[in-house]
Tab-separated table of C-alpha atoms and ligand atoms in Angstrom:
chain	number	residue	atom	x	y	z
V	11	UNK	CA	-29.909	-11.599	-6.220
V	12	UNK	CA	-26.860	-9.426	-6.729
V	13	UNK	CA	-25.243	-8.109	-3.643
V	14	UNK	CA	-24.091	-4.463	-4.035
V	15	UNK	CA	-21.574	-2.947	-1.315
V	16	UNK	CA	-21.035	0.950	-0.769
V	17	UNK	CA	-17.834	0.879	1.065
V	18	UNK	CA	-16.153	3.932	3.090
V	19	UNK	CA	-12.158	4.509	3.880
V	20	UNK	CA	-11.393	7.305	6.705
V	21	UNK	CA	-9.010	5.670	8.606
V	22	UNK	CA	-6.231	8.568	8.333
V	23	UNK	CA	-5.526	11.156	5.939
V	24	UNK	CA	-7.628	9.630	2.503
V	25	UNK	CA	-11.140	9.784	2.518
V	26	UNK	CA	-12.224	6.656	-0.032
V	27	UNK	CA	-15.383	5.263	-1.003
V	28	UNK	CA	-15.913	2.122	-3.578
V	29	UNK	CA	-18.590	0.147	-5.227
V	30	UNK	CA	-18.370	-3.572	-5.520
V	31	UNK	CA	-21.116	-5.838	-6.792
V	32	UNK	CA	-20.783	-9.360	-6.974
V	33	UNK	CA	-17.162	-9.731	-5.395
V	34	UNK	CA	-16.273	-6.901	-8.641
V	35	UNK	CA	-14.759	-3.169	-7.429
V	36	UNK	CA	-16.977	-1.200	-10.015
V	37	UNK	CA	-15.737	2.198	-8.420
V	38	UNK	CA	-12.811	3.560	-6.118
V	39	UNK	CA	-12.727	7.206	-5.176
V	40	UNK	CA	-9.825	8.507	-3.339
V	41	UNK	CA	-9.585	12.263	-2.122
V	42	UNK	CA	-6.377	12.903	-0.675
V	43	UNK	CA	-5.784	15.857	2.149
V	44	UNK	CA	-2.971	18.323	1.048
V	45	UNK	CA	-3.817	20.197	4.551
V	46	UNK	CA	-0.944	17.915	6.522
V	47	UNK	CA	1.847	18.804	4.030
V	48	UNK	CA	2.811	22.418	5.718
V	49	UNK	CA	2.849	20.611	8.705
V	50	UNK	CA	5.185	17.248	8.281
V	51	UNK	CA	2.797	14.874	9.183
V	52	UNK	CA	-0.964	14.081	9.371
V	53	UNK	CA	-2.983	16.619	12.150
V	54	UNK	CA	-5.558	14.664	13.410
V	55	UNK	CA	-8.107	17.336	14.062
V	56	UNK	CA	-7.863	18.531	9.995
V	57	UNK	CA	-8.463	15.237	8.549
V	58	UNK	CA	-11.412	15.355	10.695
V	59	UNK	CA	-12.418	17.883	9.326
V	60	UNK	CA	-11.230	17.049	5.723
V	61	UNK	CA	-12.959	14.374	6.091
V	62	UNK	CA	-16.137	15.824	6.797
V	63	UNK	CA	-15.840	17.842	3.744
V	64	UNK	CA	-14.772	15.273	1.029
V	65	UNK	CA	-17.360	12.177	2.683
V	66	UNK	CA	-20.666	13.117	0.668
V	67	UNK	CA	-19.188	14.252	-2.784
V	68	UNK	CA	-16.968	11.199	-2.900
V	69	UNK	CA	-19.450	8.644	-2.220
V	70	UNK	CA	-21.779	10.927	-4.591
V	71	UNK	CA	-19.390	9.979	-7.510
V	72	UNK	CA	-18.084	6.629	-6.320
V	73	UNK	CA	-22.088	5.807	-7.049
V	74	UNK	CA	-22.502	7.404	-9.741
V	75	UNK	CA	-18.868	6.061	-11.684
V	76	UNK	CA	-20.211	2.007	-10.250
V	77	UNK	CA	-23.496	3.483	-12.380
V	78	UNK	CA	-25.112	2.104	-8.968
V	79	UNK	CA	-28.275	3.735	-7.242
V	80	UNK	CA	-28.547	4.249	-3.515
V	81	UNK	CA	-31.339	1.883	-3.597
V	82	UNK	CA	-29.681	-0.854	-5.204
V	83	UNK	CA	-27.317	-0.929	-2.071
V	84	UNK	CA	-27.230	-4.523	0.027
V	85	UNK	CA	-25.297	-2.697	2.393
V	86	UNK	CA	-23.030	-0.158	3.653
V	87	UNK	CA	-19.154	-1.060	5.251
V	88	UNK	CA	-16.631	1.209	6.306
V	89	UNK	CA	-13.318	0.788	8.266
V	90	UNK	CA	-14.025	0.381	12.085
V	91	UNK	CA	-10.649	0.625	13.244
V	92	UNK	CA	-7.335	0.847	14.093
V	93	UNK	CA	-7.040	4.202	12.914
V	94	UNK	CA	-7.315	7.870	13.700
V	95	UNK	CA	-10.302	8.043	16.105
V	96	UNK	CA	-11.870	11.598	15.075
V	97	UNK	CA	-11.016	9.708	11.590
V	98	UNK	CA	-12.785	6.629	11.555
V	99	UNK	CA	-15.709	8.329	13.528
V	100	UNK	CA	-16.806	10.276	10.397
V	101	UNK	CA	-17.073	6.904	8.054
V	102	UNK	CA	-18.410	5.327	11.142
V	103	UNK	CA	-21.582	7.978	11.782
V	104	UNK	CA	-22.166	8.518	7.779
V	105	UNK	CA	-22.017	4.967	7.021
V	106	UNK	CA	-24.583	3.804	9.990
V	107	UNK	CA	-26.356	6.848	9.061
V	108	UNK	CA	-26.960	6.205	5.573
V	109	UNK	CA	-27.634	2.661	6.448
V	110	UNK	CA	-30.262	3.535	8.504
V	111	UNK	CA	-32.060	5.716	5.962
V	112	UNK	CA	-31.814	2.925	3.399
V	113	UNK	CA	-32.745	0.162	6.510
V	114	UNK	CA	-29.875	-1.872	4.873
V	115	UNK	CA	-27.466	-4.024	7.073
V	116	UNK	CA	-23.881	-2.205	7.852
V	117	UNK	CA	-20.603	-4.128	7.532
V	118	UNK	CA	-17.653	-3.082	9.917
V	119	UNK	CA	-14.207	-3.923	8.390
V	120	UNK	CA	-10.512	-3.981	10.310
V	121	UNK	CA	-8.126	-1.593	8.471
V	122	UNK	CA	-5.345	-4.072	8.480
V	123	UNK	CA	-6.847	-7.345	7.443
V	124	UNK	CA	-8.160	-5.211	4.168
V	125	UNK	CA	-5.088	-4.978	3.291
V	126	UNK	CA	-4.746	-8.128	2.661
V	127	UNK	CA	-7.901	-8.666	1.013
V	128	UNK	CA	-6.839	-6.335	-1.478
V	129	UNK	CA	-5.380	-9.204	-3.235
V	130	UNK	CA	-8.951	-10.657	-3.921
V	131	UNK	CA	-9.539	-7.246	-6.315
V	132	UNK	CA	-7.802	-8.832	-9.005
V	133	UNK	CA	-6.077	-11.794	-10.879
V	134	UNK	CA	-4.021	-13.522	-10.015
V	135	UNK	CA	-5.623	-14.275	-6.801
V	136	UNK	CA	-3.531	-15.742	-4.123
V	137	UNK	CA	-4.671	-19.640	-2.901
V	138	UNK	CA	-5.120	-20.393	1.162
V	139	UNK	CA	-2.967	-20.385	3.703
V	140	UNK	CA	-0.284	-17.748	1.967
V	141	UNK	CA	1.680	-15.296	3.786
V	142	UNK	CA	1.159	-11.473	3.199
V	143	UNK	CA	3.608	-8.763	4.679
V	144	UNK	CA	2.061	-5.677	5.356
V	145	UNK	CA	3.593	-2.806	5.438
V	146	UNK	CA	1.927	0.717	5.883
V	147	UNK	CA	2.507	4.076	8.017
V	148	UNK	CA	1.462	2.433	11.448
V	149	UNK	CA	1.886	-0.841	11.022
V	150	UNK	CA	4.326	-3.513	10.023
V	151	UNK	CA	3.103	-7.551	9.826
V	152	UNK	CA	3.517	-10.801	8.803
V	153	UNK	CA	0.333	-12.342	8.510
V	154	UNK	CA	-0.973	-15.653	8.039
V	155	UNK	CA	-4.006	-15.564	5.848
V	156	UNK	CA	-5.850	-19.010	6.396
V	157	UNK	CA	-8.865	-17.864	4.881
V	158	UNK	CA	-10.552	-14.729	4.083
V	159	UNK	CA	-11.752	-13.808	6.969
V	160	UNK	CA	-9.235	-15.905	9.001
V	161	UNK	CA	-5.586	-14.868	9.817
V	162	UNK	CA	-3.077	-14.528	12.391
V	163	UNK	CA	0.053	-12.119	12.795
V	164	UNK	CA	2.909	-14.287	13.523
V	165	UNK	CA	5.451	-11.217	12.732
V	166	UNK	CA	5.224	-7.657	13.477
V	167	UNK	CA	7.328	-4.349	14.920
V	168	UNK	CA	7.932	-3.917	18.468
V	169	UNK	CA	8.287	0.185	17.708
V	170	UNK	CA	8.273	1.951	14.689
V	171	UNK	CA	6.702	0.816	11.297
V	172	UNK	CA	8.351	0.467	7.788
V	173	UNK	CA	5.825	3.669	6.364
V	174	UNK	CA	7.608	5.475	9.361
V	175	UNK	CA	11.118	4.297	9.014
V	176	UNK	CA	10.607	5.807	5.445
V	177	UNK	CA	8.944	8.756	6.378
V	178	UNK	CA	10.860	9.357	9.246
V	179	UNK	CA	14.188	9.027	7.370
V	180	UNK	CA	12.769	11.125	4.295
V	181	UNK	CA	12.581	14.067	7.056
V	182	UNK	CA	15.739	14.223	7.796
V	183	UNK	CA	16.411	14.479	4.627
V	184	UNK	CA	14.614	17.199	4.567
V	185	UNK	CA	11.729	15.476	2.100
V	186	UNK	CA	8.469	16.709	2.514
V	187	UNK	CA	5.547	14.379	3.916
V	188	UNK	CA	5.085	11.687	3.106
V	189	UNK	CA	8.407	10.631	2.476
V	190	UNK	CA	8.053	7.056	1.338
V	191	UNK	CA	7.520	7.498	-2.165
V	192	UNK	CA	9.795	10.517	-2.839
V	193	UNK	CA	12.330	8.279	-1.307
V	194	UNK	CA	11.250	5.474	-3.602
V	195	UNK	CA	11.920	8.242	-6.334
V	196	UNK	CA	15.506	9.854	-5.442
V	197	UNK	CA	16.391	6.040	-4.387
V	198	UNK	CA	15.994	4.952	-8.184
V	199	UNK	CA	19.121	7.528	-9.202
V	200	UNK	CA	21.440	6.590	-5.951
V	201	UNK	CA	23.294	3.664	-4.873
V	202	UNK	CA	22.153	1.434	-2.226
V	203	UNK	CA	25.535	0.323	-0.776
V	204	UNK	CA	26.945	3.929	-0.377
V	205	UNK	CA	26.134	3.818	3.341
V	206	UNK	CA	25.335	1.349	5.615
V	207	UNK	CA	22.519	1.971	8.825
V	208	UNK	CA	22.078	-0.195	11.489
V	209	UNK	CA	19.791	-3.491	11.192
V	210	UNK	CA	18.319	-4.175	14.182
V	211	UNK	CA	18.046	-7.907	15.744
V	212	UNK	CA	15.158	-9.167	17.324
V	213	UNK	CA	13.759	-12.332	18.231
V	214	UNK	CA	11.454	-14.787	16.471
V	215	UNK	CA	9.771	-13.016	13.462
V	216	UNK	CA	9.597	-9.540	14.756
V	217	UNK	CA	10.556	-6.268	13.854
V	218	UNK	CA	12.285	-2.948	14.960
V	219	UNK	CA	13.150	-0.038	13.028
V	220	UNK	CA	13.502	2.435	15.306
V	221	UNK	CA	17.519	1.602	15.729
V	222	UNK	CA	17.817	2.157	12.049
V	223	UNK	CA	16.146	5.805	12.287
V	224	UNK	CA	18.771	6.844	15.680
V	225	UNK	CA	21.447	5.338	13.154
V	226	UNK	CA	20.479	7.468	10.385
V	227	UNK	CA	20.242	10.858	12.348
V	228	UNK	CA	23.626	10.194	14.182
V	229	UNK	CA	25.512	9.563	10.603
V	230	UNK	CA	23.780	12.455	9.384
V	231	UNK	CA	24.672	14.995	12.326
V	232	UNK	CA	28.405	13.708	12.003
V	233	UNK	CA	28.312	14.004	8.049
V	234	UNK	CA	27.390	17.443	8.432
V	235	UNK	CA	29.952	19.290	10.642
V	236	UNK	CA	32.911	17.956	8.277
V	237	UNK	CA	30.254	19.080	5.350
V	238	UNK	CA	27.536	21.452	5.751
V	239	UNK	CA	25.887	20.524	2.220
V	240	UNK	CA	26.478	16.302	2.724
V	241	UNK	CA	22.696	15.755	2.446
V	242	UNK	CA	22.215	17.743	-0.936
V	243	UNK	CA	25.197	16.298	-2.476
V	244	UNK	CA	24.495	12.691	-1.443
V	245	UNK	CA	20.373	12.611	-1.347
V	246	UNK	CA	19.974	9.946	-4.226
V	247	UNK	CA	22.292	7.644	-2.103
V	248	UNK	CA	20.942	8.014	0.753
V	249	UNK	CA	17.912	7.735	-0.207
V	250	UNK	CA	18.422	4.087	-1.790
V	251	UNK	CA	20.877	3.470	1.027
V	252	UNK	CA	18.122	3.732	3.344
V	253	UNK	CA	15.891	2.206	1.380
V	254	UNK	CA	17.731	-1.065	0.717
V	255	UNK	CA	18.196	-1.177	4.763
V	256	UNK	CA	14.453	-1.019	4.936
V	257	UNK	CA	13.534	-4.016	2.315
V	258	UNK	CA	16.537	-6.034	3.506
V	259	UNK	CA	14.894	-6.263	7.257
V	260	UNK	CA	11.744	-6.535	5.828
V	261	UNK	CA	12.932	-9.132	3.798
V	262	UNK	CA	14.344	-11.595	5.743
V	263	UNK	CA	11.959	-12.141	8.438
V	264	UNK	CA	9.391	-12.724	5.326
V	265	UNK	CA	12.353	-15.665	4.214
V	266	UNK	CA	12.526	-17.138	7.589
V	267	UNK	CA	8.635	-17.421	8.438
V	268	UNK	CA	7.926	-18.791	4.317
V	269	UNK	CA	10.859	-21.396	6.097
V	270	UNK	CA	9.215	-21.798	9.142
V	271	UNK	CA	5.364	-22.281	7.471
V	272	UNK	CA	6.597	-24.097	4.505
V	273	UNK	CA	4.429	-21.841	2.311
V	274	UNK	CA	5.387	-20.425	-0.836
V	275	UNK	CA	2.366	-18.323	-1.714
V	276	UNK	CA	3.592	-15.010	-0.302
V	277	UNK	CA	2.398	-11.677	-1.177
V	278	UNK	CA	2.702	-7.989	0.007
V	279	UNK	CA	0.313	-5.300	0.939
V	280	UNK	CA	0.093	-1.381	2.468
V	281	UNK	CA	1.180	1.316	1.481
V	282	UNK	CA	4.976	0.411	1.278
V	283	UNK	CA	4.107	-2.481	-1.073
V	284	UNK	CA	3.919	0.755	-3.654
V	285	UNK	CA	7.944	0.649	-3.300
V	286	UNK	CA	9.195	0.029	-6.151
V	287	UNK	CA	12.506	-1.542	-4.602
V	288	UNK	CA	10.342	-3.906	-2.202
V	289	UNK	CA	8.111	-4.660	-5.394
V	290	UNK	CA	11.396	-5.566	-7.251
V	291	UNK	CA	13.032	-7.338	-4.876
V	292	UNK	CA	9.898	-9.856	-4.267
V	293	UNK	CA	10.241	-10.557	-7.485
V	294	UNK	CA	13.709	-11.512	-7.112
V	295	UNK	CA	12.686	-13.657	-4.142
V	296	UNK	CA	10.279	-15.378	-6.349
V	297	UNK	CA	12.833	-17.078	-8.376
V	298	UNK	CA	15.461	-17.576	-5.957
V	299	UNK	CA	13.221	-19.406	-3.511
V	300	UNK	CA	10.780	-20.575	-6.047
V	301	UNK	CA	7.577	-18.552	-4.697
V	302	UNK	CA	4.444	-17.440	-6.416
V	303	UNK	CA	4.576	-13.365	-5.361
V	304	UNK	CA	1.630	-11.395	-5.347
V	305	UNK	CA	1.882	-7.610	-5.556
V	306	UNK	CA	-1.124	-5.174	-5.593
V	307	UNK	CA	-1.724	-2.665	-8.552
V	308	UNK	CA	-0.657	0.288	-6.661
V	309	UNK	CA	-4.193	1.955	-6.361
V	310	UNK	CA	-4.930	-1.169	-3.886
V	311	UNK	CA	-1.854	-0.547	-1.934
V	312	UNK	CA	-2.135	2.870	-0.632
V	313	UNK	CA	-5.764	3.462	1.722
V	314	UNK	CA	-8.730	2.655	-0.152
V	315	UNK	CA	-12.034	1.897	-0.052
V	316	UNK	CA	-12.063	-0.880	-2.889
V	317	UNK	CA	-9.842	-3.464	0.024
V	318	UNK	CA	-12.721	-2.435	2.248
V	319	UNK	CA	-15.443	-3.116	0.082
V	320	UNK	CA	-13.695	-6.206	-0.797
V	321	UNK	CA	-13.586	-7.571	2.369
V	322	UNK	CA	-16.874	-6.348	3.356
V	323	UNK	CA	-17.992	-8.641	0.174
V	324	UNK	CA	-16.816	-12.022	1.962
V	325	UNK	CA	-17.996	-10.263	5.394
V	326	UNK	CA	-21.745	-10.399	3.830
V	327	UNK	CA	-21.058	-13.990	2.452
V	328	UNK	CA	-20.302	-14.889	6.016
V	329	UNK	CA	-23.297	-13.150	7.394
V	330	UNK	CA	-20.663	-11.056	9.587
V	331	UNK	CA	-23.042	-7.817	10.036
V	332	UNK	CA	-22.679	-5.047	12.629
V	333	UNK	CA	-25.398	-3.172	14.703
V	334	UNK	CA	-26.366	0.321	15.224
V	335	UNK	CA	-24.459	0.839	18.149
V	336	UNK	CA	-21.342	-0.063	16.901
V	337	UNK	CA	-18.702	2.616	17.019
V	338	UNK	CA	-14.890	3.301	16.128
V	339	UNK	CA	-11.716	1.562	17.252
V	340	UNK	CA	-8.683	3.311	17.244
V	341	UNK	CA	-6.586	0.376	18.448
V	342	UNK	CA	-7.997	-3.058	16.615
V	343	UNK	CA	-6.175	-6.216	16.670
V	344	UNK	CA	-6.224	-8.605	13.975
F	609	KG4	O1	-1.312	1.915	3.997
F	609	KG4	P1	-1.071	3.384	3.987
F	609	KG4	O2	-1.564	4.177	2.807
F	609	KG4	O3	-1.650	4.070	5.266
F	609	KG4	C1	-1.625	3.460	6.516
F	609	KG4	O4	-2.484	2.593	6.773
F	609	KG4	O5	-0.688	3.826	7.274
F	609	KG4	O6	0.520	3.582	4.132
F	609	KG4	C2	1.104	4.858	4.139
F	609	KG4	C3	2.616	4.676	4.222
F	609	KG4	C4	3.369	5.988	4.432
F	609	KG4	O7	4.323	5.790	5.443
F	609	KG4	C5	4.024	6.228	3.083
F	609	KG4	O8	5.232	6.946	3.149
F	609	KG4	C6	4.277	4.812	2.616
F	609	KG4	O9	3.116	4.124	2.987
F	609	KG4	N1	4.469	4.739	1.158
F	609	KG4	C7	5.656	4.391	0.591
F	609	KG4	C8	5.464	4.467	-0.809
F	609	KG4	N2	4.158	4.848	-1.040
F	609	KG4	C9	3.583	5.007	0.185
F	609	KG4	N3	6.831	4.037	1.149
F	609	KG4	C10	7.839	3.751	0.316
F	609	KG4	N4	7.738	3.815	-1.039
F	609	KG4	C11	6.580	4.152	-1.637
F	609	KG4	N5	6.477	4.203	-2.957
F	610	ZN	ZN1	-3.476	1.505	5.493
């Protein structure tokens, strides 16, 4: 019997569902919300409400692209948590909903740890235990992945995230939201030793970026009372002069715990693993410390529901279903 998985995404500001049957993503539907743009960052309340509106017509054609019948379904997942709570709340109540119309089983799936799973969408796959640094808007980790549904954070920020040292940076810049991959754009035409921002120190295999961000905005303010215009004429460099700062912290933590683990599977995931200077300089790592990298296609980095449906996949192989009275978790720890 084929198992068939209709998986939701609602976490923040992308409302995704996919189809996967067998362990295959047949379908992955992503409607972003242009609402937060006029305001610099996501509203909670709107994508809500965005939410709301883009749920039904997105699962409507993420069925209908898998060429997959509501019947057919084995069961329903969607992300429990950590997210936005209004968020998660509307893939939460459709998805137990609908489950309960179809009286199919519902899968609950952490945010974070599909993330990682999103390297089980494709070839190559990466073998057990590897390493995986993830690196989105609200959270920055190095995880051990044991097993699929098995894995520990021995690494992670004590403040800010990498997503927000991007988008935070991009800001002052005066870059529209979200910054990281317009930054990832203007950093492709600058140099990445014209400045140099602060790199915090921390213990053990943490992180902090939120010394780099104070170190940006103080350069900035005293750039621009000897020169008014210092951020227009120098955006390209500091945009890959922030940038580098970013994948050079990121970076060596991921060195030191591949040391530490003696693994050289290592892989990246989250929305920041769509930088193309992180993606390049993993590549680099590769060779100099002899590692097999994995890097997701970048419609698996991003939010979506294909790394939920994914996980929900080895969730059903494990039996790991959810009750009816389940309900959303806006703080969720791996
Ligand atoms: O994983 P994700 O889509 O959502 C969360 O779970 O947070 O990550 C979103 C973050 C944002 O901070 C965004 O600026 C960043 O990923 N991002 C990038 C790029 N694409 C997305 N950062 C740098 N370069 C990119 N190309
Ligand atoms: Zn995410």
């Amino acid at each position: 019997m084929s198992i068939s998985i209709l998986a939701i995404e609602s976490s923040c500001d992308d409302t995704s569902a996919a189809i996967c049957k067998d362990g295959v993503v047949l379908s992955n539907l992503i409607a972003n919300q242009e609402v937060h743009k006029a305001y610099g960052g996501v509203v909670p309340e709107l994508a809500s409400r965005d939410h709301e509106k883009n749920i039904v017509p997105v699962v409507d054609q993420a069925l209908k692209k898998a060429n997959i019948s509501q019947e057919e379904l084995s069961a329903i997942a969607f992300t429990v948590g950590p997210g936005l709570l209004g968020s998660l709340l509307v893939g939460c109540t459709f998805g137990k909903g609908l489950a309960l119309a179809l009286d199919i089983p519902i899968i609950t799936v952490h945010h974070m740890k599909a993330h990682v799973l999103a390297h089980f969408i494709d070839d190559p796959k990466p073998p057990f235990p590897f390493l995986c640094l993830t690196v989105s808007g609200g959270h920055t980790q190095i995880v051990l992945v044991e097993d699929y549904l098995k894995m520990k954070v021995i690494g992670q920020t004590i403040d800010d995230a990498a997503g927000e040292a991007f988008d935070k940076s991009a800001k002052m810049f005066g870059l529209p939201y979200p910054g990281g991959p317009m930054v990832d754009k203007l950093a492709k035409e600058g140099n990445p030793k014209a400045f140099e921002f602060a790199k915090p120190r921390v213990p053990n295999l943490d992180y902090s970026f939120s010394g780099l961000k104070t170190s940006v905005l103080y350069f900035l303010q005293k750039q621009e009372k000897l020169n008014p215009n210092f951020i227009q004429e120098n955006l390209n460099d500091l945009c890959a002069s922030v940038q580098s700062t970013i994948i050079a912290i990121l970076l060596k933590n991921l060195i030191k715990a591949a040391k530490q683990m003696g693994i050289r599977d290592v892989a990246i995931a989250g929305g920041v693993s769509a930088n193309s200077g992180l993606r390049n300089a993993l590549q680099e790592l590769a060779v100099k410390q002899k590692w097999n990298v994995y890097i997701p296609q970048f419609q698996y980095c991003t939010d979506n529901a294909g790394m939920i449906a994914i996980s929900a996949y080895y969730q059903y192989l494990a039996g790991d279903f959810a009750s009816q009275d389940v309900g959303p978790q806006a703080r969720l720890r791996i």
